[in-house]
Short mmCIF file of C-alpha atoms and ligand atoms in Angstrom, two decimals:
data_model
loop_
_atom_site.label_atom_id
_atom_site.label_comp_id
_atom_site.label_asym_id
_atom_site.label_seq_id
_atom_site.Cartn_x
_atom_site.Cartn_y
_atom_site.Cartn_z
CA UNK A 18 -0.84 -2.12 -22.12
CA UNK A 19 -1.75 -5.15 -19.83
CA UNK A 20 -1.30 -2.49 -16.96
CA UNK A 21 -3.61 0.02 -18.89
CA UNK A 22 -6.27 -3.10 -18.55
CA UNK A 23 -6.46 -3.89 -14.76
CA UNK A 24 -6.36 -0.16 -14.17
CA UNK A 25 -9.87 0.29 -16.12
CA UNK A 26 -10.83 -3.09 -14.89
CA UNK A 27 -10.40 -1.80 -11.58
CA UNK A 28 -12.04 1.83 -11.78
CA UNK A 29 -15.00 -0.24 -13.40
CA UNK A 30 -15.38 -2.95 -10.38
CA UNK A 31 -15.22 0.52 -7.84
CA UNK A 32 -18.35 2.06 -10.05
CA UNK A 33 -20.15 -0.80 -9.26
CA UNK A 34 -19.02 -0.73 -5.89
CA UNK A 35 -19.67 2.74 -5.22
CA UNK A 36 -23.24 2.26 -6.93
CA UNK A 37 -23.94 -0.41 -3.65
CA UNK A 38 -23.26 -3.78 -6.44
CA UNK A 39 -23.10 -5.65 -3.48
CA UNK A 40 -21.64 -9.02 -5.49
CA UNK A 41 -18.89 -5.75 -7.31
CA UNK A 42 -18.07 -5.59 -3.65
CA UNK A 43 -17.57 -9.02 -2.92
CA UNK A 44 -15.55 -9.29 -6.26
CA UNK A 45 -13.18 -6.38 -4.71
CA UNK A 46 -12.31 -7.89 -2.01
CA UNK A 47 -11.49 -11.40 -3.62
CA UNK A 48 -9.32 -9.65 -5.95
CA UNK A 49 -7.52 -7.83 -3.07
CA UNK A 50 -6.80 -11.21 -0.99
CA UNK A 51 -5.52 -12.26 -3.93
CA UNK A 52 -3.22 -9.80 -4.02
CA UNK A 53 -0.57 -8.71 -6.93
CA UNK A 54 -1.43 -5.61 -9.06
CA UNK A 55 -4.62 -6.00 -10.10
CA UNK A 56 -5.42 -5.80 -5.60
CA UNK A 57 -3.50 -2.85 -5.76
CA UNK A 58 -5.16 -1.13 -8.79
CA UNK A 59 -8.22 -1.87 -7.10
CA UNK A 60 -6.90 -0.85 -3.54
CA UNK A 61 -5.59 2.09 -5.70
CA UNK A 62 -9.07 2.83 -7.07
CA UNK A 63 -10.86 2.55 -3.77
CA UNK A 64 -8.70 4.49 -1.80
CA UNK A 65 -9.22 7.61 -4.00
CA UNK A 66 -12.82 7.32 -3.13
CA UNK A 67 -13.01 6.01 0.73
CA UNK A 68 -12.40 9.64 1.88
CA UNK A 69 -15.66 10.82 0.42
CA UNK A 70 -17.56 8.44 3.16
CA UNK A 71 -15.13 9.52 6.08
CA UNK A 72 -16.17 6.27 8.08
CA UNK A 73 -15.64 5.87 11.39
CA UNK A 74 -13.92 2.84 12.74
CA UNK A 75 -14.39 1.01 15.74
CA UNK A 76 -12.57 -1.95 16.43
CA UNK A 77 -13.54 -4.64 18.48
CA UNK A 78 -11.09 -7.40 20.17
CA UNK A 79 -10.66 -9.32 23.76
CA UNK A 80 -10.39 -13.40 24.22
CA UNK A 81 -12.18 -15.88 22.67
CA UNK A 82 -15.46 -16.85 24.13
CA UNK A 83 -16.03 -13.32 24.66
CA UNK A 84 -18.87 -12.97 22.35
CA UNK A 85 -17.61 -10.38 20.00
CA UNK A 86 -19.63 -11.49 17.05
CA UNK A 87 -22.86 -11.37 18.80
CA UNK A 88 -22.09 -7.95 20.00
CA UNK A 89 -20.89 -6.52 17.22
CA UNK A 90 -24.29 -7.97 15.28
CA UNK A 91 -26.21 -6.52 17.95
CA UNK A 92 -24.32 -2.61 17.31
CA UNK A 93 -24.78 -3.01 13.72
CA UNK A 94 -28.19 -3.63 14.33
CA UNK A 95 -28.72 -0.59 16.43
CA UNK A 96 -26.32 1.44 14.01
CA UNK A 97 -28.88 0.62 10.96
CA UNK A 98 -32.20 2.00 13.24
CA UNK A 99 -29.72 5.16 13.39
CA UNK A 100 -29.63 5.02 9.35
CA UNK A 101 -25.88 4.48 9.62
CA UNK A 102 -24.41 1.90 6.97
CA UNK A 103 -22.32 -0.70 8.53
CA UNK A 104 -19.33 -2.65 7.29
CA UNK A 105 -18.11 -5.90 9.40
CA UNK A 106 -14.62 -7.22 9.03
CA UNK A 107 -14.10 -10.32 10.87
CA UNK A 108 -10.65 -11.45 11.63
CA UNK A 109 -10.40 -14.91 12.88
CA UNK A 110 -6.98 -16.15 12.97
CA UNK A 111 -7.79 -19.30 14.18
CA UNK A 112 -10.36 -20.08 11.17
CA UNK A 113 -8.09 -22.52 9.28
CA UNK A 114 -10.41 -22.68 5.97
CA UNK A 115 -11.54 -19.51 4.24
CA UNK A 116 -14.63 -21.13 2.65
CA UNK A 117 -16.03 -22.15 5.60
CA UNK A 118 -15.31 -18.07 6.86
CA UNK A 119 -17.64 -17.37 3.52
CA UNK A 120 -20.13 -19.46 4.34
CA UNK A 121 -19.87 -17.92 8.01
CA UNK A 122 -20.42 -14.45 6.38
CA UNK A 123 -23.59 -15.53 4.54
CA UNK A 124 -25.08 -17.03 7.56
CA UNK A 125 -24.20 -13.44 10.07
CA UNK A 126 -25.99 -11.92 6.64
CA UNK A 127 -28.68 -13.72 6.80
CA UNK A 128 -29.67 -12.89 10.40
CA UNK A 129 -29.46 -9.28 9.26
CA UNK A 130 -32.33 -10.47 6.86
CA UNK A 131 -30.27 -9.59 3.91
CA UNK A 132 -30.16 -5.57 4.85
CA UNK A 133 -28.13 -3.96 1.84
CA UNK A 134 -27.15 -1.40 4.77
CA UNK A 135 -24.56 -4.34 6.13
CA UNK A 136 -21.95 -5.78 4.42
CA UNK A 137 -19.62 -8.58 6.36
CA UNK A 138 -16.69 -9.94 5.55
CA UNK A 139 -13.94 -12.46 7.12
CA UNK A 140 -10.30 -12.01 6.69
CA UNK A 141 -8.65 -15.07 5.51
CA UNK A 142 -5.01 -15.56 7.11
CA UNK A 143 -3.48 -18.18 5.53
CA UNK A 144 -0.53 -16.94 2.82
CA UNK A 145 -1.10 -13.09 3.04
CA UNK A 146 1.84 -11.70 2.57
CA UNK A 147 2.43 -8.70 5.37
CA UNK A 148 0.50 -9.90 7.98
CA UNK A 149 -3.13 -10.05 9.46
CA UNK A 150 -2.93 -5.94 9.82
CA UNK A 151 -1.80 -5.20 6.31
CA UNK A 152 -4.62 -7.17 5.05
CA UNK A 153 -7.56 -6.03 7.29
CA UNK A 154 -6.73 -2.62 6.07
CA UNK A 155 -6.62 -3.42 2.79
CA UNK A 156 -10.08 -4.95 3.03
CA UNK A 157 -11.79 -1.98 5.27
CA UNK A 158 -10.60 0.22 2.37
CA UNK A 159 -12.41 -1.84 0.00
CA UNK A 160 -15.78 -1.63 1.73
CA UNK A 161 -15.39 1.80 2.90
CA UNK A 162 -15.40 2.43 -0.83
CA UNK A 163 -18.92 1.31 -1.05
CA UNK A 164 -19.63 4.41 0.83
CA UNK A 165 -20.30 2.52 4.12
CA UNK A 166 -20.54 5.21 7.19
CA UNK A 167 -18.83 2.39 9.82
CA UNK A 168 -16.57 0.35 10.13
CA UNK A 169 -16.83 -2.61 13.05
CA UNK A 170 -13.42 -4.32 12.71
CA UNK A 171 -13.74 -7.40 14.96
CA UNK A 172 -10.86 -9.69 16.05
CA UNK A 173 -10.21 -12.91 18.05
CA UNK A 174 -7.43 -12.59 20.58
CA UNK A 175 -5.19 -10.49 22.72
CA UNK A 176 -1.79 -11.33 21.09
CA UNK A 177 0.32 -8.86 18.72
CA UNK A 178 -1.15 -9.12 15.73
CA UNK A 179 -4.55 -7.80 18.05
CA UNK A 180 -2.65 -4.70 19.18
CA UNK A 181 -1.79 -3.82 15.71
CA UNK A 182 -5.67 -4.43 14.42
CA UNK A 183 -6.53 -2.28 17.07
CA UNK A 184 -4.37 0.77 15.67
CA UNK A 185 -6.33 0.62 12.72
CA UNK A 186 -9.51 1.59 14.47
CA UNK A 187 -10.38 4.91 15.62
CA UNK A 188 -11.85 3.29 18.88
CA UNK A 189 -10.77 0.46 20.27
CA UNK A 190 -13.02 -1.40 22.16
CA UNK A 191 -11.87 -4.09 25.06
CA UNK A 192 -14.36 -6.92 25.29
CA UNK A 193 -14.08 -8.97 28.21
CA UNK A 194 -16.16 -11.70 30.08
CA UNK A 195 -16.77 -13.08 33.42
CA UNK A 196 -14.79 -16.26 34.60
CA UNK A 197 -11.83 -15.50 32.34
CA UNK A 198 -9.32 -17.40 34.36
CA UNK A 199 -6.83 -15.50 35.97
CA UNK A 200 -9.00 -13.06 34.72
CA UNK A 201 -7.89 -9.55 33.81
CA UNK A 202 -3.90 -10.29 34.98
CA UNK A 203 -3.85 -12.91 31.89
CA UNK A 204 -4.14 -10.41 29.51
CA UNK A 205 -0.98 -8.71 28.89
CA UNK A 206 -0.49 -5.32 29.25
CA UNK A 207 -0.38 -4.13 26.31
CA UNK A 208 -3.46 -5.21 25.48
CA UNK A 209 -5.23 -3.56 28.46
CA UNK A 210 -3.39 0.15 27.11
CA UNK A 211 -5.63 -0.04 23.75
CA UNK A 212 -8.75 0.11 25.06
CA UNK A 213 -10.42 3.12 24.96
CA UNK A 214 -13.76 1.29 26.34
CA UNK A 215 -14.18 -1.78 28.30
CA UNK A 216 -16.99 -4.08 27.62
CA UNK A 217 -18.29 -6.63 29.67
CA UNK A 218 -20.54 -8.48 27.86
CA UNK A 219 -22.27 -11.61 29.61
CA UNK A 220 -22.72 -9.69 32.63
CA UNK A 221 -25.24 -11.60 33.44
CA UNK A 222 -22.84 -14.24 34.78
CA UNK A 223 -21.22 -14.55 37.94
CA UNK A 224 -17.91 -12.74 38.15
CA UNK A 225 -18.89 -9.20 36.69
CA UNK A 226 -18.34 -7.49 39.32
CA UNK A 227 -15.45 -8.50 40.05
CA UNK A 228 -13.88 -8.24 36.10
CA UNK A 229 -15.13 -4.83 36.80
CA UNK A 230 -13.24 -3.80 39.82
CA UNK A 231 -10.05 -5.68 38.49
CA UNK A 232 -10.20 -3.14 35.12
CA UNK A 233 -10.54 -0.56 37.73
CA UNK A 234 -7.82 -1.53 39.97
CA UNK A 235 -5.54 -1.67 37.29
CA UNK A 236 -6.77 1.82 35.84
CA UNK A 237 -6.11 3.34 39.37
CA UNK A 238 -2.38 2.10 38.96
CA UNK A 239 -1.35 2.37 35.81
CA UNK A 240 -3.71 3.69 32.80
CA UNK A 241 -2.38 7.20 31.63
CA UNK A 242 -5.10 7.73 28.74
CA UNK A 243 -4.82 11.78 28.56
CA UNK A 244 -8.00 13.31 29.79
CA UNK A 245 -9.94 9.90 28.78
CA UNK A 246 -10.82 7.60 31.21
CA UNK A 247 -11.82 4.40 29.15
CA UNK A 248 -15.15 3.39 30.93
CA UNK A 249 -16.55 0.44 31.70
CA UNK A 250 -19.69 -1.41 30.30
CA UNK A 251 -21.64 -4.12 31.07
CA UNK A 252 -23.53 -5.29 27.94
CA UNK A 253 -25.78 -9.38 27.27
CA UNK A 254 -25.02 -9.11 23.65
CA UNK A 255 -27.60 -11.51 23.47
CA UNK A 256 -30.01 -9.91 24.51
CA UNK A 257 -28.43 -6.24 23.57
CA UNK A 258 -28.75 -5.18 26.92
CA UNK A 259 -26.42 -2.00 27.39
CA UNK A 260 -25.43 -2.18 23.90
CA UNK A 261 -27.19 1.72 23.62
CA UNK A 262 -24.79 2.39 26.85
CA UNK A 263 -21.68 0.93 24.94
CA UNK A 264 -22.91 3.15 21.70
CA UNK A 265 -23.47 6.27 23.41
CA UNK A 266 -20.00 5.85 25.44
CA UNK A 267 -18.51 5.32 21.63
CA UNK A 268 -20.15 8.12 20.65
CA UNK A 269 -18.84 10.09 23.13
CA UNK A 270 -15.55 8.91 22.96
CA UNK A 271 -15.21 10.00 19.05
CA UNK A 272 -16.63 13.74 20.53
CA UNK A 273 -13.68 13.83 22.72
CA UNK A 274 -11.18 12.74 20.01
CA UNK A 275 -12.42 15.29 17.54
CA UNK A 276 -11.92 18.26 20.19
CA UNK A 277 -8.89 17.80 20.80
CA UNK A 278 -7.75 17.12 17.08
CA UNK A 279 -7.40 13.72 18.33
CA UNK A 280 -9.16 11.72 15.65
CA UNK A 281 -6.67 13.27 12.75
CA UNK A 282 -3.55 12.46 14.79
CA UNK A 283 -4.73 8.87 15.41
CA UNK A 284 -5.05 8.11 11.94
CA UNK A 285 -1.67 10.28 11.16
CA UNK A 286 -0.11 7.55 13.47
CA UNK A 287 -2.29 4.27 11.93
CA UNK A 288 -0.61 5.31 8.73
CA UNK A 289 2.75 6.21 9.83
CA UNK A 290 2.49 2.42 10.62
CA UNK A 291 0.94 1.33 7.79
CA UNK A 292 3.09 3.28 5.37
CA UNK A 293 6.30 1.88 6.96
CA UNK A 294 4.30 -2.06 6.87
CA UNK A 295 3.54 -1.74 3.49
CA UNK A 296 7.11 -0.55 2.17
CA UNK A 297 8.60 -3.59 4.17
CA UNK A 298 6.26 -5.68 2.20
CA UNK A 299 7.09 -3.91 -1.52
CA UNK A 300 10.32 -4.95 -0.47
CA UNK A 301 9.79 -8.15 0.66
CA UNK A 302 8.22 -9.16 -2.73
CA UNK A 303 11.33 -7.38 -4.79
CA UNK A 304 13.85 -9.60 -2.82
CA UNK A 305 11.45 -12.63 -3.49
CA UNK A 306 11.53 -12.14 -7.03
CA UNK A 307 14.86 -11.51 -7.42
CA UNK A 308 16.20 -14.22 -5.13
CA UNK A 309 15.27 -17.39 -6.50
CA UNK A 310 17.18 -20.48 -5.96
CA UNK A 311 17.92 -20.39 -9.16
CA UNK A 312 19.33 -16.89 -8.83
CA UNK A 313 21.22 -17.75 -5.58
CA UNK A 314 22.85 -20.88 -7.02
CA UNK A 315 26.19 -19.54 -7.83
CA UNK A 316 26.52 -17.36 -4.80
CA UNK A 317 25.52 -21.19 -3.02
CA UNK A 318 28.08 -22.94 -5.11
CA UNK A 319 30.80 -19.60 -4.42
CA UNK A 320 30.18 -19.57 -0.80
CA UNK A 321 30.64 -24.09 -0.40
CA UNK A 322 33.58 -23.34 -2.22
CA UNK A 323 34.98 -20.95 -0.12
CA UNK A 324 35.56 -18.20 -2.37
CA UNK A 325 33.09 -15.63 -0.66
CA UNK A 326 31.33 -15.48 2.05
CA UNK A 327 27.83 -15.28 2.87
CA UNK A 328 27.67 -11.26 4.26
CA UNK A 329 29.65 -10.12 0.88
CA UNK A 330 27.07 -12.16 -1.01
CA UNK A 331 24.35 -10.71 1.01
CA UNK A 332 25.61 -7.19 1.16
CA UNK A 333 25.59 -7.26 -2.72
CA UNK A 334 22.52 -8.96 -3.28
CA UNK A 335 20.50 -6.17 -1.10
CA UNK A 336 22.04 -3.40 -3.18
CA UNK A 337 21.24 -5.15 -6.91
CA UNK A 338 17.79 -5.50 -5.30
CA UNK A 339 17.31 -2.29 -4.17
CA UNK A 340 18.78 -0.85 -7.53
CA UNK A 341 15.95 -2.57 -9.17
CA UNK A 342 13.78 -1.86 -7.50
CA UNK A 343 14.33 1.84 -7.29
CA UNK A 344 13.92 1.87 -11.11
CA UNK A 345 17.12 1.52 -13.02
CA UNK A 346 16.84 0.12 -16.20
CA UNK A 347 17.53 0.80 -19.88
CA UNK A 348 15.18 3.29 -21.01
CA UNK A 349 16.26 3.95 -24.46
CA UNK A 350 19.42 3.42 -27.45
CA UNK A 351 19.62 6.98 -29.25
CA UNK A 352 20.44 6.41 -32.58
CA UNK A 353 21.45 9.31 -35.12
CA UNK A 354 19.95 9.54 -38.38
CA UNK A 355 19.63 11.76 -41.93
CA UNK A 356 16.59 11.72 -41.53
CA UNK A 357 13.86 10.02 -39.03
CA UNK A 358 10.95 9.98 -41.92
CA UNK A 359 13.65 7.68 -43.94
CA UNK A 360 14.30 5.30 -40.64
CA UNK A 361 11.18 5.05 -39.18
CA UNK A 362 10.21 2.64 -43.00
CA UNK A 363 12.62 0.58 -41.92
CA UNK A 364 11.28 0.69 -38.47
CA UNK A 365 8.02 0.14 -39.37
CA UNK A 366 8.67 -3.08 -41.12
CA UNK A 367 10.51 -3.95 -38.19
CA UNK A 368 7.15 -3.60 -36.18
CA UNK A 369 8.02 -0.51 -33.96
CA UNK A 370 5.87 2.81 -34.36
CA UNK A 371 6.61 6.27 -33.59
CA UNK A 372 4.66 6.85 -29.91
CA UNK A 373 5.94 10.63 -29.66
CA UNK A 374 7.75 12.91 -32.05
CA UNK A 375 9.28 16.32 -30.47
CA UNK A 376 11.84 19.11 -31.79
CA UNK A 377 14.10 20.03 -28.91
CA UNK A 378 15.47 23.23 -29.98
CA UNK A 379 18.17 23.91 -27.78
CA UNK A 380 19.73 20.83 -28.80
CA UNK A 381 18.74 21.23 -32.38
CA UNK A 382 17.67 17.94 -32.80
CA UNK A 383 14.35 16.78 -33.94
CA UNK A 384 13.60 13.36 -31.93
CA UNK A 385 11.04 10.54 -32.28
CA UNK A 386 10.50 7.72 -29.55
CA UNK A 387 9.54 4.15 -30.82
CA UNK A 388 8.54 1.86 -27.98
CA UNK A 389 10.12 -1.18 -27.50
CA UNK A 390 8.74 -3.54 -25.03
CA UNK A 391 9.85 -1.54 -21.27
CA UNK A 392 12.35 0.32 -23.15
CA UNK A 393 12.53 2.52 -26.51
CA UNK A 394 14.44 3.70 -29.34
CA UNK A 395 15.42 7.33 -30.14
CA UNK A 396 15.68 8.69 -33.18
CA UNK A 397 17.73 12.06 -33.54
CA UNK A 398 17.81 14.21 -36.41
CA UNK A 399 19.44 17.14 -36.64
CA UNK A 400 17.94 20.86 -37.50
CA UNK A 401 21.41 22.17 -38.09
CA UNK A 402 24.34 21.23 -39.74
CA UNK A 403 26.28 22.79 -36.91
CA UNK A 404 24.74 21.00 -34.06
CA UNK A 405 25.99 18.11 -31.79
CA UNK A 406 24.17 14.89 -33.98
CA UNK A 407 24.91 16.97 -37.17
CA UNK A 408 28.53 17.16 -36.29
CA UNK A 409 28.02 13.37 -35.55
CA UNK A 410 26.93 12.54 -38.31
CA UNK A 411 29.52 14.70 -40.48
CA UNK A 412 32.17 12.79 -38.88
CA UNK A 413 31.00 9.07 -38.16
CA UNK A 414 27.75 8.86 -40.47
CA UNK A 415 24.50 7.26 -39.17
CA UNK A 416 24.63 5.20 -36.18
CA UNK A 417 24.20 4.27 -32.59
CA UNK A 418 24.49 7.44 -30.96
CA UNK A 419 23.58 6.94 -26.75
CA UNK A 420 22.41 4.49 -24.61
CA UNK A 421 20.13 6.51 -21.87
CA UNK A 422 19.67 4.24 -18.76
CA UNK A 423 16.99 5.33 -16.25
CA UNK A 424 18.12 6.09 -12.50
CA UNK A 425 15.34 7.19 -9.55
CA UNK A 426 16.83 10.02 -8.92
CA UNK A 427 19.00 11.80 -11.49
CA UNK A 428 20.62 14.65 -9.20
CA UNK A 429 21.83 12.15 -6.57
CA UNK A 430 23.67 9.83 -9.43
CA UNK A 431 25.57 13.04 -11.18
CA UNK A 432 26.59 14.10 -7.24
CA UNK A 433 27.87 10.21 -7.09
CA UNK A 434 29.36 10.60 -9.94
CA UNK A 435 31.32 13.66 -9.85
CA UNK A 436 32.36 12.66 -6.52
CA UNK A 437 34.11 9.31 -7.84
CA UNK A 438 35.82 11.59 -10.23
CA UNK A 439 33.51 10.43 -13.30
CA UNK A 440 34.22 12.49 -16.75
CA UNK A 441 30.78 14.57 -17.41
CA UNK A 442 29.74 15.94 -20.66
CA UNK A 443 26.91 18.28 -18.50
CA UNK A 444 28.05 19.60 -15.33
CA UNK A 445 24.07 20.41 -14.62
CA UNK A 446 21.19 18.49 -14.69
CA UNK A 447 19.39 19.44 -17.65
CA UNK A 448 14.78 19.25 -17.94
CA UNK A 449 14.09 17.33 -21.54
CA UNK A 450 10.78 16.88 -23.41
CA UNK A 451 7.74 15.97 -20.83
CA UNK A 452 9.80 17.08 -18.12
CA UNK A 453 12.07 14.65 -17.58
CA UNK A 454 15.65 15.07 -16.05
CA UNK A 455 19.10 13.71 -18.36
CA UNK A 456 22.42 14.62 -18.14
CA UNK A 457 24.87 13.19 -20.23
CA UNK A 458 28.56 10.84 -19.34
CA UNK A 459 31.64 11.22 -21.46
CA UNK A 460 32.92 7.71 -23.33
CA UNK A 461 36.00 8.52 -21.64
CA UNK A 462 34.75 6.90 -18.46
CA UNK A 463 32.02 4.22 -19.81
CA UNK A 464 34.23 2.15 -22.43
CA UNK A 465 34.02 4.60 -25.43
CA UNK A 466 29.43 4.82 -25.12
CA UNK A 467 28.02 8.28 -24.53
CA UNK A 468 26.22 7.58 -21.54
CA UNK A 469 23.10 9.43 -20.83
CA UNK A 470 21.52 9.19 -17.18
CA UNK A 471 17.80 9.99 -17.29
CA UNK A 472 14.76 10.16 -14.81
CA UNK A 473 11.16 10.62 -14.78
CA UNK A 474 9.77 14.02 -13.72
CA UNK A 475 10.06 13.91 -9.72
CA UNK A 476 6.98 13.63 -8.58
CA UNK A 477 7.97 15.01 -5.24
CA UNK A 478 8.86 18.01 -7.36
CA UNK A 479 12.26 18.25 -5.96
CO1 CO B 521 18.36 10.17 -25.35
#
């Protein structure tokens, strides 16, 4: 039920958002730093309805000092005289305090004299889990939700986490500066491969040129970019001097992605990544809650003691992990009765209520589920007197008939099965009531329980 809650919660919040509720926005994308599942109800919400906006992203990175933010206010500025909307995420993962990164947002805000067209936000980077990338994502989807029409994704640095910002983007945009110290050769290499545009901005300075013929140098030797040759542009942010040159160079850059099908297999490849970062984090949080120290504490006290060691421990602990969180659990006791009208009074008082009540005529049994906290109890009555619960019940009377425990995937645990020469009562998977998949274990092989292995309709339909 409490699920049932942030799920509306979160469709409402995206309403708002998608209405332009600028403070619904801001709301978002607290809740999503926040993480835990009412971010990803929202994230879940908002990513059903980013597509609608198809934004394009443009990310912007190089070394501090560069003058990034200035740029990127001076592009956003242009973008809005173009009637584009324009959504700013700053990553700064040298800002140690998030509130002062707010009250940074308000202030870039304010220079856009409060335009509704421009929405920025900082990243915070302190305690997220999954890293600076996961969470930038996460945030763009938020505000592309609000129907923005670009993205400017703008980062401090040329390190790792930079690289994997920049994958995120559908251009990638290399902003250097004049005087950078070694100058070009300091920036790894790496770096220099994402960018599908150069920028120098403060070209004004002294040491342009020769930034410029360095990038060009190293183009010459190196840069295999398919049939795009990143170009270079000198832009004073401050004064948005060749910021139109650095647009139109974007522009055409997302021209030549889109004939070649090169904008779809960029994004193909962002979430490739993303996918694989975010199932490393699902798992990451599984293993957290199920590793405690308080859950560990025997395996500590086993291992001191020299009666295991650490890789059995670990070995074991990885599959019980991963067998949670791939779903198994109890999902319901089956319990055979006269008659489930009779039961359910007692039932009642008890505080459990019928949720679904079905006649499964090739079993000829008549069942009704009663909820009980994550799992449920069955009641079976039988249609015939010559079926498999009214045989049951001719023989042993009322009672507990089956415990049903709930695998992920009900065709690979009867293969497991048979294979470990397991005693089967169905030698096929059968399809149940709302399509979900059971077969059934003999008490021969489960200490004397009928056994009955169930999943949820595969979603994959497989
Ligand atoms: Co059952």
């Amino acid at each position: 039920m409490a699920d049932r809650t942030i799920t509306q919660e979160a469709e409402d919040l995206l309403r708002r958002v998608r209405a332009g509720d600028v403070r619904a926005l801001a709301r978002a994308v607290s809740v999503v730093e926040e993480s835990g599942a009412a971010a990803t109800a929202v994230l879940t919400a908002a990513h059903s309805v980013r597509e609608d906006a198809d934004p394009i992203r443009i990310g912007f990175t190089g070394p501090p000092g560069a003058g990034k933010s200035t740029l990127v206010d001076a592009y956003a500025r242009l973008l809005r005289q173009q009637n584009e909307t324009v959504g700013i995420v700053a990553v700064d993962p040298t800002s140690p305090f998030h509130g002062g990164a707010i009250l940074g947002d308000r202030i870039r805000m304010q220079a856009h004299d409060g335009d509704a067209g421009i929405y920025i936000r900082s990243v915070a980077t302190r305690g997220m889990l999954g890293g600076l990338a996961a969470a930038t994502a996460e945030i763009c989807t938020v505000i592309e939700a609000s129907g923005k029409s670009r993205m400017l994704i703008e980062t401090v640095g040329v390190g790792q986490d930079e690289v994997e910002i920049a994958r995120l983007a559908d251009v990638t945009v290399l902003v250097l500066v004049p005087g950078m110290g070694d100058d070009v050769q300091s920036i790894k290499a790496g770096v220099m491969e994402i960018a599908d545009i150069f920028v120098i901005n403060k070209s004004d300075r002294e040491g342009a040129e020769r930034v410029e013929s360095e990038i060009l140098a190293m183009q010459s030797l190196a840069m295999e970019h398919g049939a795009w040759t990143p170009p270079v542009i000198r832009t004073v942010a401050t004064t948005g001097a060749g910021v139109a040159e650095m647009h139109a160079e974007i522009a055409r850059y997302v021209e030549h992605l889109r004939a070649n099908d090169g904008l779809r297999i960029r994004r193909q490849s962002a979430w490739s990544q993303r996918l694989r970062q975010m199932a490393q984090r699902e798992l990451l949080r599984v293993v957290e809650r199920h590793t405690t120290p308080a859950a560990m504490e025997p395996y500590a006290t086993a291992v001191l003691a020299g009666k295991t060691n650490p890789y059995d421990v670990v070995h074991e602990t990885v599959r019980n992990v991963l067998g949670a969180a791939a779903g198994m659990r109890l999902d319901h006791l089956g319990i055979a009765v006269k008659s489930i009208a009779e039961a359910k009074k007692f039932y009642g008082v008890l505080g459990l209520h019928i949720e679904h009540e079905e006649t499964v005529e090739h079993e000829q049994v008549k069942t009704a589920m009663l909820p009980l906290g994550e799992t449920r109890i069955e009641l079976l009555e039988p249609t015939a007197e010559d079926s498999v619960i009214g045989r049951y019940l001719a023989k042993r009377g009322e009672g507990l008939h089956h415990i049903a425990v709930h695998v992920p995937n009900v065709a690979a645990a009867m293969q497991s099965m048979k294979d470990a020469g397991v005693r089967l009562v169905n030698e096929q998977v059968k399809v149940g009531a709302g399509g979900h998949r059971y077969f059934f274990v003999h008490p021969a092989s489960t200490g004397g329980v009928l056994l009955e292995i169930v999943s949820s309709d595969d979603p994959r339909g497989l």
